[in-house]
Amino acid sequence: MSRFSRQSFLGERSDALLGRSKVAIVGLCGGGSHIAQQLAHIGVGNFVLFDPDHAEDSNINRMVGLTWAGAVSEASKVQVMHERILGVNPDANVEPFSTRWQDNLGPLKECTVIFGCIDSFQARVELEGFARRHMVPYIDVGMDVSGDPNRFVITGQVILSLPGYWCMRCMGYPSEKRLKEDAEAYGKAGGRPQVVWPNGILASMAVDKFMRLLTPWNDGPESLPDLYTEFDGIRQVLKPHAAIQALCAAQKVCGHFQEAGSLGDIHI
Ligand SMILES: [Zn+2]
């Protein structure tokens, strides 16, 4: 029986499509590790991995594929996920870059889809801009823990930024307030709280959007994935952002980032 016999509903040519597809994952810890693992299982054939960090003990709470031995030896995060992907599919082609994505732009331009799983809001805006300028669909994954010790709140979102459709900032994300906070926090030790299960929920939704883009399994009237899906970790709800849905339905076109090669963000 074929390795993929249980996913034949994805379409006759889907295995070939997935095998030919080349996916970039930028950031391989909380969200990115789940995405890399799922895409390896489903049969994506080519991976471009970016993360400049090394794994450590504090990553074990959220990075799937990271073992205690990997954390102790401080393996690079791309090495951990490279091995994980090949462990699932030895035929996969993996290009691992233990650098910032800005230092190796070439492989990103050739990708079917770019997944952004990075902490910094400003870096996500820059990565989205790059993807849009090169007409590559971009899927952004983010989770957040706010509140206080009496009542913590987990939220998150998965945003699909497609050429011709609205970009993230047209959708109001990230807000100017978030960008300002991000700039002020730059360089401070520590990071935003992250845990494995909301990362897994959000990463699975990101893979869902990718599969809807790539394969014809749901080519009905709702075949275009929702552009903005939000997660309410208190109410255990994952749903399309109603206001964004309405806005996008009314005016689908976004004119930002249209000049190929342009380095400037011309948001107005
Ligand atoms: Zn826009």
mmCIF file with all atom_site columns, N, CA, C and O in Angstrom, residues 40-62:
data_model
loop_
_atom_site.group_PDB
_atom_site.id
_atom_site.type_symbol
_atom_site.label_atom_id
_atom_site.label_alt_id
_atom_site.label_comp_id
_atom_site.label_asym_id
_atom_site.label_entity_id
_atom_site.label_seq_id
_atom_site.pdbx_PDB_ins_code
_atom_site.Cartn_x
_atom_site.Cartn_y
_atom_site.Cartn_z
_atom_site.occupancy
_atom_site.B_iso_or_equiv
_atom_site.pdbx_formal_charge
_atom_site.auth_seq_id
_atom_site.auth_comp_id
_atom_site.auth_asym_id
_atom_site.auth_atom_id
_atom_site.pdbx_PDB_model_num
ATOM 1  N N  . ALA A 1 40 ? 6.427  17.287 6.103  1.00 0.00 ? 40 ALA A N  1
ATOM 2  C CA . ALA A 1 40 ? 7.210  16.087 5.786  1.00 0.00 ? 40 ALA A CA 1
ATOM 3  C C  . ALA A 1 40 ? 6.285  14.872 5.723  1.00 0.00 ? 40 ALA A C  1
ATOM 4  O O  . ALA A 1 40 ? 6.376  14.051 4.810  1.00 0.00 ? 40 ALA A O  1
ATOM 5  N N  . HIS A 1 41 ? 5.380  14.785 6.678  1.00 0.00 ? 41 HIS A N  1
ATOM 6  C CA . HIS A 1 41 ? 4.464  13.637 6.698  1.00 0.00 ? 41 HIS A CA 1
ATOM 7  C C  . HIS A 1 41 ? 3.534  13.634 5.494  1.00 0.00 ? 41 HIS A C  1
ATOM 8  O O  . HIS A 1 41 ? 3.197  12.582 4.959  1.00 0.00 ? 41 HIS A O  1
ATOM 9  N N  . ILE A 1 42 ? 3.117  14.812 5.049  1.00 0.00 ? 42 ILE A N  1
ATOM 10 C CA . ILE A 1 42 ? 2.121  14.849 3.969  1.00 0.00 ? 42 ILE A CA 1
ATOM 11 C C  . ILE A 1 42 ? 2.764  14.728 2.592  1.00 0.00 ? 42 ILE A C  1
ATOM 12 O O  . ILE A 1 42 ? 2.073  14.537 1.597  1.00 0.00 ? 42 ILE A O  1
ATOM 13 N N  . GLY A 1 43 ? 4.100  14.826 2.525  1.00 0.00 ? 43 GLY A N  1
ATOM 14 C CA . GLY A 1 43 ? 4.770  14.531 1.265  1.00 0.00 ? 43 GLY A CA 1
ATOM 15 C C  . GLY A 1 43 ? 5.373  15.706 0.520  1.00 0.00 ? 43 GLY A C  1
ATOM 16 O O  . GLY A 1 43 ? 5.730  15.568 -0.655 1.00 0.00 ? 43 GLY A O  1
ATOM 17 N N  . VAL A 1 44 ? 5.514  16.861 1.184  1.00 0.00 ? 44 VAL A N  1
ATOM 18 C CA . VAL A 1 44 ? 6.218  17.972 0.525  1.00 0.00 ? 44 VAL A CA 1
ATOM 19 C C  . VAL A 1 44 ? 7.666  17.520 0.246  1.00 0.00 ? 44 VAL A C  1
ATOM 20 O O  . VAL A 1 44 ? 8.320  16.940 1.108  1.00 0.00 ? 44 VAL A O  1
ATOM 21 N N  . GLY A 1 45 ? 8.134  17.785 -0.967 1.00 0.00 ? 45 GLY A N  1
ATOM 22 C CA . GLY A 1 45 ? 9.421  17.226 -1.377 1.00 0.00 ? 45 GLY A CA 1
ATOM 23 C C  . GLY A 1 45 ? 10.623 18.115 -1.155 1.00 0.00 ? 45 GLY A C  1
ATOM 24 O O  . GLY A 1 45 ? 11.756 17.629 -1.103 1.00 0.00 ? 45 GLY A O  1
ATOM 25 N N  . ASN A 1 46 ? 10.397 19.425 -1.030 1.00 0.00 ? 46 ASN A N  1
ATOM 26 C CA . ASN A 1 46 ? 11.539 20.351 -0.981 1.00 0.00 ? 46 ASN A CA 1
ATOM 27 C C  . ASN A 1 46 ? 11.326 21.401 0.116  1.00 0.00 ? 46 ASN A C  1
ATOM 28 O O  . ASN A 1 46 ? 10.268 22.046 0.162  1.00 0.00 ? 46 ASN A O  1
ATOM 29 N N  . PHE A 1 47 ? 12.333 21.559 0.931  1.00 0.00 ? 47 PHE A N  1
ATOM 30 C CA . PHE A 1 47 ? 12.235 22.478 2.063  1.00 0.00 ? 47 PHE A CA 1
ATOM 31 C C  . PHE A 1 47 ? 13.393 23.473 2.059  1.00 0.00 ? 47 PHE A C  1
ATOM 32 O O  . PHE A 1 47 ? 14.536 23.100 1.780  1.00 0.00 ? 47 PHE A O  1
ATOM 33 N N  . VAL A 1 48 ? 13.077 24.709 2.401  1.00 0.00 ? 48 VAL A N  1
ATOM 34 C CA . VAL A 1 48 ? 14.095 25.727 2.675  1.00 0.00 ? 48 VAL A CA 1
ATOM 35 C C  . VAL A 1 48 ? 13.870 26.160 4.121  1.00 0.00 ? 48 VAL A C  1
ATOM 36 O O  . VAL A 1 48 ? 12.788 26.655 4.463  1.00 0.00 ? 48 VAL A O  1
ATOM 37 N N  . LEU A 1 49 ? 14.857 25.932 4.975  1.00 0.00 ? 49 LEU A N  1
ATOM 38 C CA . LEU A 1 49 ? 14.686 26.200 6.408  1.00 0.00 ? 49 LEU A CA 1
ATOM 39 C C  . LEU A 1 49 ? 15.596 27.338 6.849  1.00 0.00 ? 49 LEU A C  1
ATOM 40 O O  . LEU A 1 49 ? 16.795 27.340 6.527  1.00 0.00 ? 49 LEU A O  1
ATOM 41 N N  . PHE A 1 50 ? 15.021 28.284 7.581  1.00 0.00 ? 50 PHE A N  1
ATOM 42 C CA . PHE A 1 50 ? 15.822 29.391 8.113  1.00 0.00 ? 50 PHE A CA 1
ATOM 43 C C  . PHE A 1 50 ? 15.624 29.519 9.612  1.00 0.00 ? 50 PHE A C  1
ATOM 44 O O  . PHE A 1 50 ? 14.472 29.585 10.091 1.00 0.00 ? 50 PHE A O  1
ATOM 45 N N  . ASP A 1 51 ? 16.702 29.543 10.343 1.00 0.00 ? 51 ASP A N  1
ATOM 46 C CA . ASP A 1 51 ? 16.678 29.927 11.761 1.00 0.00 ? 51 ASP A CA 1
ATOM 47 C C  . ASP A 1 51 ? 18.122 30.106 12.204 1.00 0.00 ? 51 ASP A C  1
ATOM 48 O O  . ASP A 1 51 ? 18.916 29.187 12.069 1.00 0.00 ? 51 ASP A O  1
ATOM 49 N N  . PRO A 1 52 ? 18.471 31.267 12.701 1.00 0.00 ? 52 PRO A N  1
ATOM 50 C CA . PRO A 1 52 ? 19.868 31.487 13.101 1.00 0.00 ? 52 PRO A CA 1
ATOM 51 C C  . PRO A 1 52 ? 20.196 30.929 14.481 1.00 0.00 ? 52 PRO A C  1
ATOM 52 O O  . PRO A 1 52 ? 21.360 30.936 14.888 1.00 0.00 ? 52 PRO A O  1
ATOM 53 N N  . ASP A 1 53 ? 19.192 30.416 15.196 1.00 0.00 ? 53 ASP A N  1
ATOM 54 C CA . ASP A 1 53 ? 19.412 30.034 16.605 1.00 0.00 ? 53 ASP A CA 1
ATOM 55 C C  . ASP A 1 53 ? 19.802 28.577 16.792 1.00 0.00 ? 53 ASP A C  1
ATOM 56 O O  . ASP A 1 53 ? 19.487 27.713 15.966 1.00 0.00 ? 53 ASP A O  1
ATOM 57 N N  . HIS A 1 54 ? 20.417 28.346 17.926 1.00 0.00 ? 54 HIS A N  1
ATOM 58 C CA . HIS A 1 54 ? 20.706 26.984 18.364 1.00 0.00 ? 54 HIS A CA 1
ATOM 59 C C  . HIS A 1 54 ? 19.645 26.559 19.381 1.00 0.00 ? 54 HIS A C  1
ATOM 60 O O  . HIS A 1 54 ? 19.119 27.379 20.122 1.00 0.00 ? 54 HIS A O  1
ATOM 61 N N  . ALA A 1 55 ? 19.380 25.250 19.384 1.00 0.00 ? 55 ALA A N  1
ATOM 62 C CA . ALA A 1 55 ? 18.397 24.740 20.341 1.00 0.00 ? 55 ALA A CA 1
ATOM 63 C C  . ALA A 1 55 ? 19.001 24.720 21.738 1.00 0.00 ? 55 ALA A C  1
ATOM 64 O O  . ALA A 1 55 ? 20.210 24.569 21.906 1.00 0.00 ? 55 ALA A O  1
ATOM 65 N N  . GLU A 1 56 ? 18.127 24.875 22.729 1.00 0.00 ? 56 GLU A N  1
ATOM 66 C CA . GLU A 1 56 ? 18.576 24.773 24.117 1.00 0.00 ? 56 GLU A CA 1
ATOM 67 C C  . GLU A 1 56 ? 17.429 24.230 24.957 1.00 0.00 ? 56 GLU A C  1
ATOM 68 O O  . GLU A 1 56 ? 16.307 24.064 24.465 1.00 0.00 ? 56 GLU A O  1
ATOM 69 N N  . ASP A 1 57 ? 17.734 23.971 26.197 1.00 0.00 ? 57 ASP A N  1
ATOM 70 C CA . ASP A 1 57 ? 16.762 23.318 27.077 1.00 0.00 ? 57 ASP A CA 1
ATOM 71 C C  . ASP A 1 57 ? 15.426 24.068 27.129 1.00 0.00 ? 57 ASP A C  1
ATOM 72 O O  . ASP A 1 57 ? 14.358 23.467 27.171 1.00 0.00 ? 57 ASP A O  1
ATOM 73 N N  . SER A 1 58 ? 15.484 25.401 27.093 1.00 0.00 ? 58 SER A N  1
ATOM 74 C CA . SER A 1 58 ? 14.255 26.190 27.210 1.00 0.00 ? 58 SER A CA 1
ATOM 75 C C  . SER A 1 58 ? 13.362 26.058 25.974 1.00 0.00 ? 58 SER A C  1
ATOM 76 O O  . SER A 1 58 ? 12.226 26.525 25.981 1.00 0.00 ? 58 SER A O  1
ATOM 77 N N  . ASN A 1 59 ? 13.835 25.423 24.904 1.00 0.00 ? 59 ASN A N  1
ATOM 78 C CA . ASN A 1 59 ? 13.010 25.230 23.697 1.00 0.00 ? 59 ASN A CA 1
ATOM 79 C C  . ASN A 1 59 ? 12.191 23.938 23.746 1.00 0.00 ? 59 ASN A C  1
ATOM 80 O O  . ASN A 1 59 ? 11.283 23.742 22.939 1.00 0.00 ? 59 ASN A O  1
ATOM 81 N N  . ILE A 1 60 ? 12.522 23.052 24.675 1.00 0.00 ? 60 ILE A N  1
ATOM 82 C CA . ILE A 1 60 ? 11.871 21.736 24.682 1.00 0.00 ? 60 ILE A CA 1
ATOM 83 C C  . ILE A 1 60 ? 10.362 21.855 24.928 1.00 0.00 ? 60 ILE A C  1
ATOM 84 O O  . ILE A 1 60 ? 9.585  21.036 24.457 1.00 0.00 ? 60 ILE A O  1
ATOM 85 N N  . ASN A 1 61 ? 9.928  22.903 25.602 1.00 0.00 ? 61 ASN A N  1
ATOM 86 C CA . ASN A 1 61 ? 8.494  23.032 25.910 1.00 0.00 ? 61 ASN A CA 1
ATOM 87 C C  . ASN A 1 61 ? 7.634  23.285 24.677 1.00 0.00 ? 61 ASN A C  1
ATOM 88 O O  . ASN A 1 61 ? 6.414  23.233 24.752 1.00 0.00 ? 61 ASN A O  1
ATOM 89 N N  . ARG A 1 62 ? 8.274  23.563 23.523 1.00 0.00 ? 62 ARG A N  1
ATOM 90 C CA . ARG A 1 62 ? 7.432  23.914 22.367 1.00 0.00 ? 62 ARG A CA 1
ATOM 91 C C  . ARG A 1 62 ? 7.980  23.463 21.018 1.00 0.00 ? 62 ARG A C  1
ATOM 92 O O  . ARG A 1 62 ? 7.273  23.557 20.014 1.00 0.00 ? 62 ARG A O  1
#
